[in-house]
Coordinates of N, CA and C in Angstrom, one line a residue:
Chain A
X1 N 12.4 -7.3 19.0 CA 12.9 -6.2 18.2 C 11.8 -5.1 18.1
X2 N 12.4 -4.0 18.3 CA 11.3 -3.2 18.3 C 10.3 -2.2 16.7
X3 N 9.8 -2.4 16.8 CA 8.7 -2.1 15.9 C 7.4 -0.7 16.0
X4 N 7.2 -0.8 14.5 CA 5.9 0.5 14.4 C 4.9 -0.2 14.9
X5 N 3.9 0.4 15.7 CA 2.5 -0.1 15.9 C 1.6 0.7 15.1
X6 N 0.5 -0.2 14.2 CA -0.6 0.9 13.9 C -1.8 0.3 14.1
X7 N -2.7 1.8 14.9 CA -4.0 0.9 14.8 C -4.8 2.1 14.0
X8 N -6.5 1.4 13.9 CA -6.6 0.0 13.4 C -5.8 -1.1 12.6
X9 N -6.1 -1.7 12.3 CA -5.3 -2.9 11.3 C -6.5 -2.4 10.2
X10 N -7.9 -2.5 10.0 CA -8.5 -2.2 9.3 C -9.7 -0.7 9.9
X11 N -10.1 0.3 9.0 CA -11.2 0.8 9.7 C -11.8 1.2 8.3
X12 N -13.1 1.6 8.6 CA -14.3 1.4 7.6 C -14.8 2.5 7.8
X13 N -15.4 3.3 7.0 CA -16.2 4.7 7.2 C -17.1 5.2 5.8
X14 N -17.6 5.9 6.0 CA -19.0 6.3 5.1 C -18.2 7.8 4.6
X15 N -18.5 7.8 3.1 CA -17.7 8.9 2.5 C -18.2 10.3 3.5
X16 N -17.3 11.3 3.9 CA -17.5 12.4 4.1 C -16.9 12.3 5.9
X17 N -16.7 11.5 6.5 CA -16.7 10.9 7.9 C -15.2 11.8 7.9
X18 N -14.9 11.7 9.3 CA -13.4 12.1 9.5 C -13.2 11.0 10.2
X19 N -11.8 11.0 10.4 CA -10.8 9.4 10.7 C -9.8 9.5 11.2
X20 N -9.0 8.9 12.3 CA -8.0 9.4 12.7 C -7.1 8.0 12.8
X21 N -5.9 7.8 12.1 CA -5.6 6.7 12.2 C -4.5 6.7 13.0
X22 N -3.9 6.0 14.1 CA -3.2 6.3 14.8 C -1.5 5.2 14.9
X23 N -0.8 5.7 15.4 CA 1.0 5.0 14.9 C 1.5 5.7 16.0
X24 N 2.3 4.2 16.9 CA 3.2 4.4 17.8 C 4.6 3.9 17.1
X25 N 5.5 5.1 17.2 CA 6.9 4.9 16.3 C 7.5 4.1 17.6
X26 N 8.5 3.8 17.0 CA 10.3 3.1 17.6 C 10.1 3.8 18.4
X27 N 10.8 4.0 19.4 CA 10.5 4.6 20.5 C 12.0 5.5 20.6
X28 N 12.9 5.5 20.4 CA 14.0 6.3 20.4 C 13.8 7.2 18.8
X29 N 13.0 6.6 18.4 CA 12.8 7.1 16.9 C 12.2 9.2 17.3
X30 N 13.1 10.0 15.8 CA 12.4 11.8 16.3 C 11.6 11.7 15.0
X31 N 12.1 10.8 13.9 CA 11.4 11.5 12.6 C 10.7 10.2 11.8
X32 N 8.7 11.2 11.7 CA 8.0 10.1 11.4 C 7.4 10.4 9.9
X33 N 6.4 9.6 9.3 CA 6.2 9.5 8.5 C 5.1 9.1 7.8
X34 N 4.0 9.1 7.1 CA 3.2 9.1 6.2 C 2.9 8.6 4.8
X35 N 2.9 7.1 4.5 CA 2.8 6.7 3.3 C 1.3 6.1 2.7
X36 N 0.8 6.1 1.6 CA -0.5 5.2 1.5 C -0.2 4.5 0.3
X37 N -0.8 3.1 0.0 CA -0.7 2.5 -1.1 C -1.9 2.1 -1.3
X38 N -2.6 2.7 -2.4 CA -3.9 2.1 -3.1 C -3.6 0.7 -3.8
X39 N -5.0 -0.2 -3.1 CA -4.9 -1.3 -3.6 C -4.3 -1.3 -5.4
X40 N -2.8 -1.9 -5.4 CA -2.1 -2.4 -6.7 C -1.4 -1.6 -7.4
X41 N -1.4 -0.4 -6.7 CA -0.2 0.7 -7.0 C 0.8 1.0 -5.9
X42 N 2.0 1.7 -6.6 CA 3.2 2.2 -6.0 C 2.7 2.8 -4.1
X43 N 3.7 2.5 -3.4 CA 3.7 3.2 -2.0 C 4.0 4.9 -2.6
X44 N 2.9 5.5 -1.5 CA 3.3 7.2 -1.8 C 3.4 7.8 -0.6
X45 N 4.0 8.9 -1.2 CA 4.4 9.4 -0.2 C 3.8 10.5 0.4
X46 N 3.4 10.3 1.8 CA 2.4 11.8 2.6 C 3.4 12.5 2.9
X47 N 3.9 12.6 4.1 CA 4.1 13.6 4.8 C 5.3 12.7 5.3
X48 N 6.0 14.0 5.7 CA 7.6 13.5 7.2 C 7.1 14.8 8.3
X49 N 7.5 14.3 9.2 CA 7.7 15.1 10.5 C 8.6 14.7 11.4
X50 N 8.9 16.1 11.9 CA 9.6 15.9 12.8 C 9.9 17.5 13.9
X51 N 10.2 17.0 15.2 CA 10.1 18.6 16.0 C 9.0 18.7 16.2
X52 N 8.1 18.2 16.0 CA 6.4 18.5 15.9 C 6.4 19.6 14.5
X53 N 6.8 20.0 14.0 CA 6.5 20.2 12.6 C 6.9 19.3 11.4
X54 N 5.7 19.6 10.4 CA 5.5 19.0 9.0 C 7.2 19.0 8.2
X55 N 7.9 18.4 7.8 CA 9.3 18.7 7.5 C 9.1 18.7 5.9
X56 N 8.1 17.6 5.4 CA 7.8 18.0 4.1 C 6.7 17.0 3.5
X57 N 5.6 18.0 2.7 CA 4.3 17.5 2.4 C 4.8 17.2 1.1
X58 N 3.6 15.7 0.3 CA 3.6 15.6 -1.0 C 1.7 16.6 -1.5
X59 N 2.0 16.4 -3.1 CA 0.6 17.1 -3.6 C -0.2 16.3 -2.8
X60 N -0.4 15.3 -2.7 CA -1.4 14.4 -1.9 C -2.1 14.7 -0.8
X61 N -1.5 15.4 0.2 CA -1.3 15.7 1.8 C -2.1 17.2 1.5
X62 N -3.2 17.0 1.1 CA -4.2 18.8 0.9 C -4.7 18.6 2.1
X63 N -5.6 19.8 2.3 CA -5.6 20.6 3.2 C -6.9 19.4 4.7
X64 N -7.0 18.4 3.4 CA -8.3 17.5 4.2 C -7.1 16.9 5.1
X65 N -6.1 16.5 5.3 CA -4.6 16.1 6.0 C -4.5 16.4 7.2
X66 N -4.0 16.1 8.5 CA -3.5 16.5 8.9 C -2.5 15.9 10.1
X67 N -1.9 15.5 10.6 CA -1.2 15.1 11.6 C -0.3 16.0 13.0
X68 N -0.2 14.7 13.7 CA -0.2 15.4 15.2 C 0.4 14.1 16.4
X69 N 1.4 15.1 16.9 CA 1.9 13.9 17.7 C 1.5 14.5 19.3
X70 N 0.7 14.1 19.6 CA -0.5 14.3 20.7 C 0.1 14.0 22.1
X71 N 0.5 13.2 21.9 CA 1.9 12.6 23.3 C 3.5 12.5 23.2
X72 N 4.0 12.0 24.2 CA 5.1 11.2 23.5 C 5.3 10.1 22.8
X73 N 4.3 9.4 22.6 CA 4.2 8.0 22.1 C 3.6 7.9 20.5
X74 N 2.1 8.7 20.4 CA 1.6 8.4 19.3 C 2.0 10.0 18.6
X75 N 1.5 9.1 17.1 CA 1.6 9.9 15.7 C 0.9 9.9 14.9
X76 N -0.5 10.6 14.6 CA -1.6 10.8 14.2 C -2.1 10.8 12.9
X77 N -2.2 10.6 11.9 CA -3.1 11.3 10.8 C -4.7 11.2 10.6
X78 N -4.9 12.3 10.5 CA -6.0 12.7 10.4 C -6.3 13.2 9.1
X79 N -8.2 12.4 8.8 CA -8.6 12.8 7.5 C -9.6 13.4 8.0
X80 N -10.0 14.6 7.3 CA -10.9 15.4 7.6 C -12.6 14.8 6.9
X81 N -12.6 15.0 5.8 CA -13.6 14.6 5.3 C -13.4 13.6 3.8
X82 N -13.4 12.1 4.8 CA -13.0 11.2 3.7 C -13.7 11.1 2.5
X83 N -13.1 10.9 1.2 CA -13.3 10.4 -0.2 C -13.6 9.2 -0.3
X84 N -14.2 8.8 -1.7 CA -14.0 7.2 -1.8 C -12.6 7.2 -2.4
X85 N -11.7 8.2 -3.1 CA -10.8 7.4 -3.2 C -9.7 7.6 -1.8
X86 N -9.9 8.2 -0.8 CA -8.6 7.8 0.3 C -8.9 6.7 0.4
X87 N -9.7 5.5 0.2 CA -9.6 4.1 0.5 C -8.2 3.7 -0.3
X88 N -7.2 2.9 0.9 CA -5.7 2.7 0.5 C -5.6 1.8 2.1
X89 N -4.2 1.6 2.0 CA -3.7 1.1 2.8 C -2.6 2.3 3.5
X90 N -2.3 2.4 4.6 CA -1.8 3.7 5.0 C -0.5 3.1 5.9
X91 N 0.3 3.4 5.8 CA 1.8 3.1 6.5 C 2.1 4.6 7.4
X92 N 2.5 3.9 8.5 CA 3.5 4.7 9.0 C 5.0 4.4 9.4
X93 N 5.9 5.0 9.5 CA 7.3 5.0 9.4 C 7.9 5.6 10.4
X94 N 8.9 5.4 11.1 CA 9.9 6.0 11.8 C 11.5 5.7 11.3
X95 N 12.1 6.8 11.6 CA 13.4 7.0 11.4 C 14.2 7.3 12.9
X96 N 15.6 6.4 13.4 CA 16.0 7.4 14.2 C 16.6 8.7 14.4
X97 N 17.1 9.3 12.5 CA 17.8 9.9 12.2 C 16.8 10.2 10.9
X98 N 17.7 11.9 10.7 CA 16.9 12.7 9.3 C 18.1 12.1 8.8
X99 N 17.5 12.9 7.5 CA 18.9 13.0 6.4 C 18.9 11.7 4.9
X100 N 19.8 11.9 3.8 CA 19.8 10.8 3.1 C 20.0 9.3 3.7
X101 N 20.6 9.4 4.8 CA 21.2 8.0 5.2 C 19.8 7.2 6.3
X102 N 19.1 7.9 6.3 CA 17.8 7.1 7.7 C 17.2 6.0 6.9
X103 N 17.1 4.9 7.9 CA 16.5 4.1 7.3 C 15.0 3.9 8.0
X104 N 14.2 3.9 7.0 CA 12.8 4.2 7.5 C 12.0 2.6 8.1
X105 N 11.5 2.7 8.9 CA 10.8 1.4 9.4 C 9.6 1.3 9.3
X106 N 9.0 1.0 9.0 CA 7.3 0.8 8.8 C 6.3 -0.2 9.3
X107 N 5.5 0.7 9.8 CA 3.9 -0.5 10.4 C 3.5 -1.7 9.7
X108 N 2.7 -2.4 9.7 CA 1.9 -3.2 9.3 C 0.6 -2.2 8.7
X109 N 0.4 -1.1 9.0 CA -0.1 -0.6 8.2 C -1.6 -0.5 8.9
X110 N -2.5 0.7 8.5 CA -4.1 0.4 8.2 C -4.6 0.8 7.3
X111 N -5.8 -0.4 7.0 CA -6.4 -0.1 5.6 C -7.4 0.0 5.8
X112 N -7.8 1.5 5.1 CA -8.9 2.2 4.9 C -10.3 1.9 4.1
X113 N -11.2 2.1 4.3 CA -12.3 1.4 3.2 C -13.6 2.9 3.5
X114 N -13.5 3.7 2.5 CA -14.6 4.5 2.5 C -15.6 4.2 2.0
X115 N -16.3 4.0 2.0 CA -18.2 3.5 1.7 C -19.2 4.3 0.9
Chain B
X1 N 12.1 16.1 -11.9 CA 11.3 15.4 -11.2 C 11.7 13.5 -11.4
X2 N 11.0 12.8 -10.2 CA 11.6 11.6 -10.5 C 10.8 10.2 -10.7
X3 N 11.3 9.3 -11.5 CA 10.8 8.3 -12.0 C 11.6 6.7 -11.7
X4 N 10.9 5.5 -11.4 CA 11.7 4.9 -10.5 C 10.7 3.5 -11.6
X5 N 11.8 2.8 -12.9 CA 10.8 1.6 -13.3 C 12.2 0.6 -12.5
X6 N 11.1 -0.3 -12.8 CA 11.3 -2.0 -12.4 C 10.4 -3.2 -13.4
X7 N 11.0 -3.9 -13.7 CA 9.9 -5.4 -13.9 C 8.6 -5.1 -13.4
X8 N 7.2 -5.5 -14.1 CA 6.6 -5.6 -12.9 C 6.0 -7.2 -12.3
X9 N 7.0 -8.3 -13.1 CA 6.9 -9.4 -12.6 C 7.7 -10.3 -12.7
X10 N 8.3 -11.2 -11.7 CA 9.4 -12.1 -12.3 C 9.0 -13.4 -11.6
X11 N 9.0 -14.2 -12.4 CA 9.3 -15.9 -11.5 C 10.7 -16.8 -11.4
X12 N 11.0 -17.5 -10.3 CA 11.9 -18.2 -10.3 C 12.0 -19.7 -9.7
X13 N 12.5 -20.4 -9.2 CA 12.6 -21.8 -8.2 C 13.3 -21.7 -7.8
X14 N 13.2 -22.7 -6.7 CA 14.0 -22.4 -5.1 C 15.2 -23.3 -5.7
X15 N 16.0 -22.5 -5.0 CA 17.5 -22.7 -5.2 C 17.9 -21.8 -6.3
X16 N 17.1 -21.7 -7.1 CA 18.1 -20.6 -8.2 C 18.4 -19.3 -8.1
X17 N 18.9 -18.3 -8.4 CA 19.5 -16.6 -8.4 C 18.3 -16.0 -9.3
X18 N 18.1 -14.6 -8.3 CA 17.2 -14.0 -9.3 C 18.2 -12.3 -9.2
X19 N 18.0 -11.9 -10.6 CA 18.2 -10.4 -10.4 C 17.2 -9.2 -10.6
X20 N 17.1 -8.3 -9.5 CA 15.4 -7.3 -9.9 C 16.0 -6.1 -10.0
X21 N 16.0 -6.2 -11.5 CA 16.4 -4.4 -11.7 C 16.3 -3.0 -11.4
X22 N 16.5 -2.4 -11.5 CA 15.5 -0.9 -11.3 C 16.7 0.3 -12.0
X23 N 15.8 1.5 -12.9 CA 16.6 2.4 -13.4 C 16.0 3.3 -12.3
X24 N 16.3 4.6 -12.3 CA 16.0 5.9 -12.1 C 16.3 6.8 -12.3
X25 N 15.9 8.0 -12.7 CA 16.2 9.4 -13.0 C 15.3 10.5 -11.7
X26 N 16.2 10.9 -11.3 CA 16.3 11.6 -9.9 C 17.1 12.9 -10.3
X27 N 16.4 14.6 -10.0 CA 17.3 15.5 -10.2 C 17.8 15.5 -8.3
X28 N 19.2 15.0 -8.3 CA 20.0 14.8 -7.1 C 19.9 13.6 -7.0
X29 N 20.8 12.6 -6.4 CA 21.2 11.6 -5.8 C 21.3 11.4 -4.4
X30 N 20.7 10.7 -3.7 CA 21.2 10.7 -2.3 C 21.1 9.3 -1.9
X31 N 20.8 8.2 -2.4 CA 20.6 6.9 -1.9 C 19.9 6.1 -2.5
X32 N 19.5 4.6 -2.8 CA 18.6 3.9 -3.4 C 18.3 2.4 -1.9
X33 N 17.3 2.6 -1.9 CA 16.9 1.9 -0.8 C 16.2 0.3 -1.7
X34 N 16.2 -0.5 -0.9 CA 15.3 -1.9 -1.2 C 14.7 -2.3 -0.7
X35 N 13.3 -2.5 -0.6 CA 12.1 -3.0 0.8 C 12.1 -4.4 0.1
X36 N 11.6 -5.3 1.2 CA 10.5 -6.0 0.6 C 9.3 -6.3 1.3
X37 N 8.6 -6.2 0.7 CA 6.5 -6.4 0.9 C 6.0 -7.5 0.6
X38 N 5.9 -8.5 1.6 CA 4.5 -9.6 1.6 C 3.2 -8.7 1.5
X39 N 2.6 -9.7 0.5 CA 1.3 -9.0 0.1 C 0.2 -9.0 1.9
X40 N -0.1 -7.6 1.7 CA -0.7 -7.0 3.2 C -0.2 -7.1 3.7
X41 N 1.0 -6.9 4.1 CA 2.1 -6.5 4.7 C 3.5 -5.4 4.8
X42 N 3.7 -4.9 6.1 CA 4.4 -3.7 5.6 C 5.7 -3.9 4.9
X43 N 5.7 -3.0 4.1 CA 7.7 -2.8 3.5 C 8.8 -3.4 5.0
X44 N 9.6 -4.0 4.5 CA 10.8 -4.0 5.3 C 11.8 -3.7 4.7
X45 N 12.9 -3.2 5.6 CA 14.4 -2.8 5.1 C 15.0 -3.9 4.5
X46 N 15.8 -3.7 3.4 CA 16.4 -5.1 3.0 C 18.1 -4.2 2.3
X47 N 18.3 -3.1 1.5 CA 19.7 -2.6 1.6 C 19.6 -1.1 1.6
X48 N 20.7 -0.2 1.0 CA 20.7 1.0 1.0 C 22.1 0.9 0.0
X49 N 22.4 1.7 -0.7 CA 23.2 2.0 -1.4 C 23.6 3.6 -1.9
X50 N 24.3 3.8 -1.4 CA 24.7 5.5 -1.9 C 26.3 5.8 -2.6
X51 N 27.0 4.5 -2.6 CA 28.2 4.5 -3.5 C 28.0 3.5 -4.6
X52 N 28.8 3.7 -5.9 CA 28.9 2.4 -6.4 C 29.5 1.4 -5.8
X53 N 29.2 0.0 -6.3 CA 29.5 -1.2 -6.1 C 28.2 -2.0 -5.4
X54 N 28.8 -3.1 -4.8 CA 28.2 -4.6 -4.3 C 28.3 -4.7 -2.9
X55 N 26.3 -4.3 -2.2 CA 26.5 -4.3 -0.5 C 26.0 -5.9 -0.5
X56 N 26.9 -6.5 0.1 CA 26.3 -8.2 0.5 C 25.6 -8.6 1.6
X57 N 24.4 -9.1 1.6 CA 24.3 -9.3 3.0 C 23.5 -10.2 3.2
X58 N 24.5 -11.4 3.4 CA 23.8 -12.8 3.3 C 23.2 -13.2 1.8
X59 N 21.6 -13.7 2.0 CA 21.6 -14.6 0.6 C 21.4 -12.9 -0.7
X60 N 20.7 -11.5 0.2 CA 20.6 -11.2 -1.0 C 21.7 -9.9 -1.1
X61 N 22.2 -9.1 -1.8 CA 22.7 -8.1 -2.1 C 22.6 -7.2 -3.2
X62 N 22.9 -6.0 -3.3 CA 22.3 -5.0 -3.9 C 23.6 -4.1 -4.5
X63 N 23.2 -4.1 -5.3 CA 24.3 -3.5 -6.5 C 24.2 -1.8 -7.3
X64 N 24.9 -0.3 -7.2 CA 24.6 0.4 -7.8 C 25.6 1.3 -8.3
X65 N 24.9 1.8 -9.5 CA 26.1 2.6 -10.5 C 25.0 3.9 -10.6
X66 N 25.8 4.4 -10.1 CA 25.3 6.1 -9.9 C 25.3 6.8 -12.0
X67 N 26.3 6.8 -12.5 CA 26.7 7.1 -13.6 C 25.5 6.7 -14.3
X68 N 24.7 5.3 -14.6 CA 24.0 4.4 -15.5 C 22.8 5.1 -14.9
X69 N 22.4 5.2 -13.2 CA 21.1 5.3 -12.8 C 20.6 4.3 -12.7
X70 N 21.8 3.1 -12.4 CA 20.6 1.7 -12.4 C 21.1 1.1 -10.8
X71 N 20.5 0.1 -10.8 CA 20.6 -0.7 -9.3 C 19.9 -2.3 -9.3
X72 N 20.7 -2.7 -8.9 CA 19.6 -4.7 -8.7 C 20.0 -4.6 -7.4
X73 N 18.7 -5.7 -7.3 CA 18.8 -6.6 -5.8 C 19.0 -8.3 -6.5
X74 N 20.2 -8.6 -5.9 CA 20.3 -10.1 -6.4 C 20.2 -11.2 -5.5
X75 N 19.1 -12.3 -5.3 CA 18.9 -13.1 -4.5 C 19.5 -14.0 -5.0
X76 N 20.4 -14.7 -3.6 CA 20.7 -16.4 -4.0 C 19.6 -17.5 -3.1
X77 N 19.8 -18.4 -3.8 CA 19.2 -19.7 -2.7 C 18.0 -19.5 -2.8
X78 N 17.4 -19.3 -3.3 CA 16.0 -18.7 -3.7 C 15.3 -20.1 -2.8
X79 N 14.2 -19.2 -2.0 CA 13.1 -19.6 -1.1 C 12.0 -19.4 -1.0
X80 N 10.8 -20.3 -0.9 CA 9.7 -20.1 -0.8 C 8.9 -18.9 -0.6
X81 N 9.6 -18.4 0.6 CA 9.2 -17.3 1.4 C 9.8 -16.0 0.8
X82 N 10.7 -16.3 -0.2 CA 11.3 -15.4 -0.7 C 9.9 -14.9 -2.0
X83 N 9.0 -15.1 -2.2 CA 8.4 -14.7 -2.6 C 7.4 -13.2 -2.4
X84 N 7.2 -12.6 -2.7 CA 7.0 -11.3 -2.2 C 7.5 -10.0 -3.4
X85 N 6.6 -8.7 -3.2 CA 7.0 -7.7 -3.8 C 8.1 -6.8 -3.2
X86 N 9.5 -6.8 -4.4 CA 10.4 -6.0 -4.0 C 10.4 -4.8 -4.6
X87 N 10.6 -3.8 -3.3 CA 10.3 -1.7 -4.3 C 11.9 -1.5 -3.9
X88 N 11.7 -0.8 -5.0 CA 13.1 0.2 -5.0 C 12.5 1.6 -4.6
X89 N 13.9 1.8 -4.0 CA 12.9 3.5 -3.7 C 14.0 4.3 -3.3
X90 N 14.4 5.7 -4.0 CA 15.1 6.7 -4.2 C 14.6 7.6 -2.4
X91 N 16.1 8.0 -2.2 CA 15.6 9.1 -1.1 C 15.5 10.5 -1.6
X92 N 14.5 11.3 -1.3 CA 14.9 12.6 -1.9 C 16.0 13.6 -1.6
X93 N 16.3 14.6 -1.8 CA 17.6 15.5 -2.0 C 17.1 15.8 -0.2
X94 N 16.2 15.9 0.5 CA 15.6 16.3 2.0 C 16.8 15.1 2.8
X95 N 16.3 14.2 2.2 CA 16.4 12.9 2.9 C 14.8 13.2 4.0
X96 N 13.9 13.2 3.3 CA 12.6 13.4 4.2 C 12.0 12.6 3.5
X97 N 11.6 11.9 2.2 CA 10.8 11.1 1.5 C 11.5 10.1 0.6
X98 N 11.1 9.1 0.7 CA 11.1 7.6 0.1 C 10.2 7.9 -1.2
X99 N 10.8 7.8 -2.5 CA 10.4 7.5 -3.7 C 10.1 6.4 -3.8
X100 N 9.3 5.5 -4.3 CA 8.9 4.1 -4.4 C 8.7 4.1 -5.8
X101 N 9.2 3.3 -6.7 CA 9.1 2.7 -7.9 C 7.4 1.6 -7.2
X102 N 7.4 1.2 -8.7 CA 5.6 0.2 -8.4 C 5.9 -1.0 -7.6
X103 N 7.0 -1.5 -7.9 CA 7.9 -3.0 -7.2 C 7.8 -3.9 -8.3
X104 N 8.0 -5.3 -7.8 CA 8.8 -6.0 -8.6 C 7.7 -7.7 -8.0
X105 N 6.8 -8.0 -8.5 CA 5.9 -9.2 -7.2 C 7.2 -10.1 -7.8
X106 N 8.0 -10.8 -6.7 CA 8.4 -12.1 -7.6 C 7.9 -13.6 -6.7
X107 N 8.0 -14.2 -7.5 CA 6.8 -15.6 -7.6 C 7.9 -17.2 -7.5
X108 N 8.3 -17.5 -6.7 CA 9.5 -18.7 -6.3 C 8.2 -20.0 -6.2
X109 N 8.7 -20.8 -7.3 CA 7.9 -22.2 -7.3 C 9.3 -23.0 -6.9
X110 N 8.5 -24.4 -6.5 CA 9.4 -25.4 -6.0 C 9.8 -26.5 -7.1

């Protein structure tokens, strides 16, 4: 069955570092996605994309953010200059379809640990 | 703007029915989705509902009334494995973002 890849599974970094965590969607999949869950709170929501543009950012997704689908395969987020609190667990998602009806599919995730 | 509660804990035993509620207040309607999440582990798809009524599918199914703003996910046959945190989660008026309520850990002893 086909599935999200994300790597790392975990990566570690020293506050101020940049990070680039990287997600290979479904592969017929156009529209991707951006979630984090801090350890023992709600899943939230970053970003969707799709077309190679941003389709829609949350408050979260400031300007330290950024994402990039660099090939045909992967889909990027990038932190600029990590916080201690971006330490979370980070999902990515694909859809094969926009709209109310997509159902979104999600990685196994990587978790973040800022230092 | 929107808000998405649920339980935030339930226990049950194997073999019996459990029901995990969830209200929401959403300006627009467009779907109510149901994951479920083993701890460190990603969300999986489990229903979708955008009319009222009962989508069945197999042991669990999912129930919604647009009018009330509420929704369950109801498990039968309750399983070990069935243990795990269930989210409810609203799609937005885009259909571009997943609202996530906190979820629901539920806890199946034998």
């Amino acid at each position: 069955e086909p599935e999200v890849t994300q790597t790392p599974s975990h990566q570690v970094t020293q506050m101020g570092q940049e990070v680039i965590l990287r997600c290979v969607p479904i592969s017929n999949h156009l529209y991707f996605y951006w979630y984090r869950q801090i350890l023992g709170q709600k899943v939230e929501f970053l970003v969707s994309f799709y077309n190679n543009e941003i389709s829609e950012k949350s408050e979260i997704f400031d300007d330290q953010f950024s994402v990039e689908r660099p090939d045909g395969s992967n889909f990027t987020l990038k932190i600029r200059s990590t916080k201690l609190e971006d330490s979370a667990m980070y999902f990515c998602a694909s859809s094969e379809r926009g709209g109310p009806k997509n159902i979104q599919y999600f990685g196994a995730g990587t978790r973040l640990s800022v230092l | 703007g929107q808000n998405i509660d649920q339980p935030t804990e339930m226990t049950a035993t194997e073999g019996a029915i459990v029901q995990i509620n969830c209200t929401y207040q959403t300006s627009g309607f467009n779907g109510l989705f149901w994951y479920q999440q083993h701890a460190g582990e990603a969300p999986t798809f489990l229903s979708y509902n955008v009319l009222d009524g009962l989508e069945e599918k197999g042991r669990f199914s999912s129930f919604l009334s647009r009018s009330k703003g509420y929704s369950y996910l109801l498990l039968k046959e309750l399983q070990m494995k069935d243990s795990a945190s269930y989210l409810c989660a609203v799609i937005n008026q885009a259909g571009t973002a997943l609202i996530f309520g906190k979820g629901t850990t539920l806890s199946v002893s034998s």
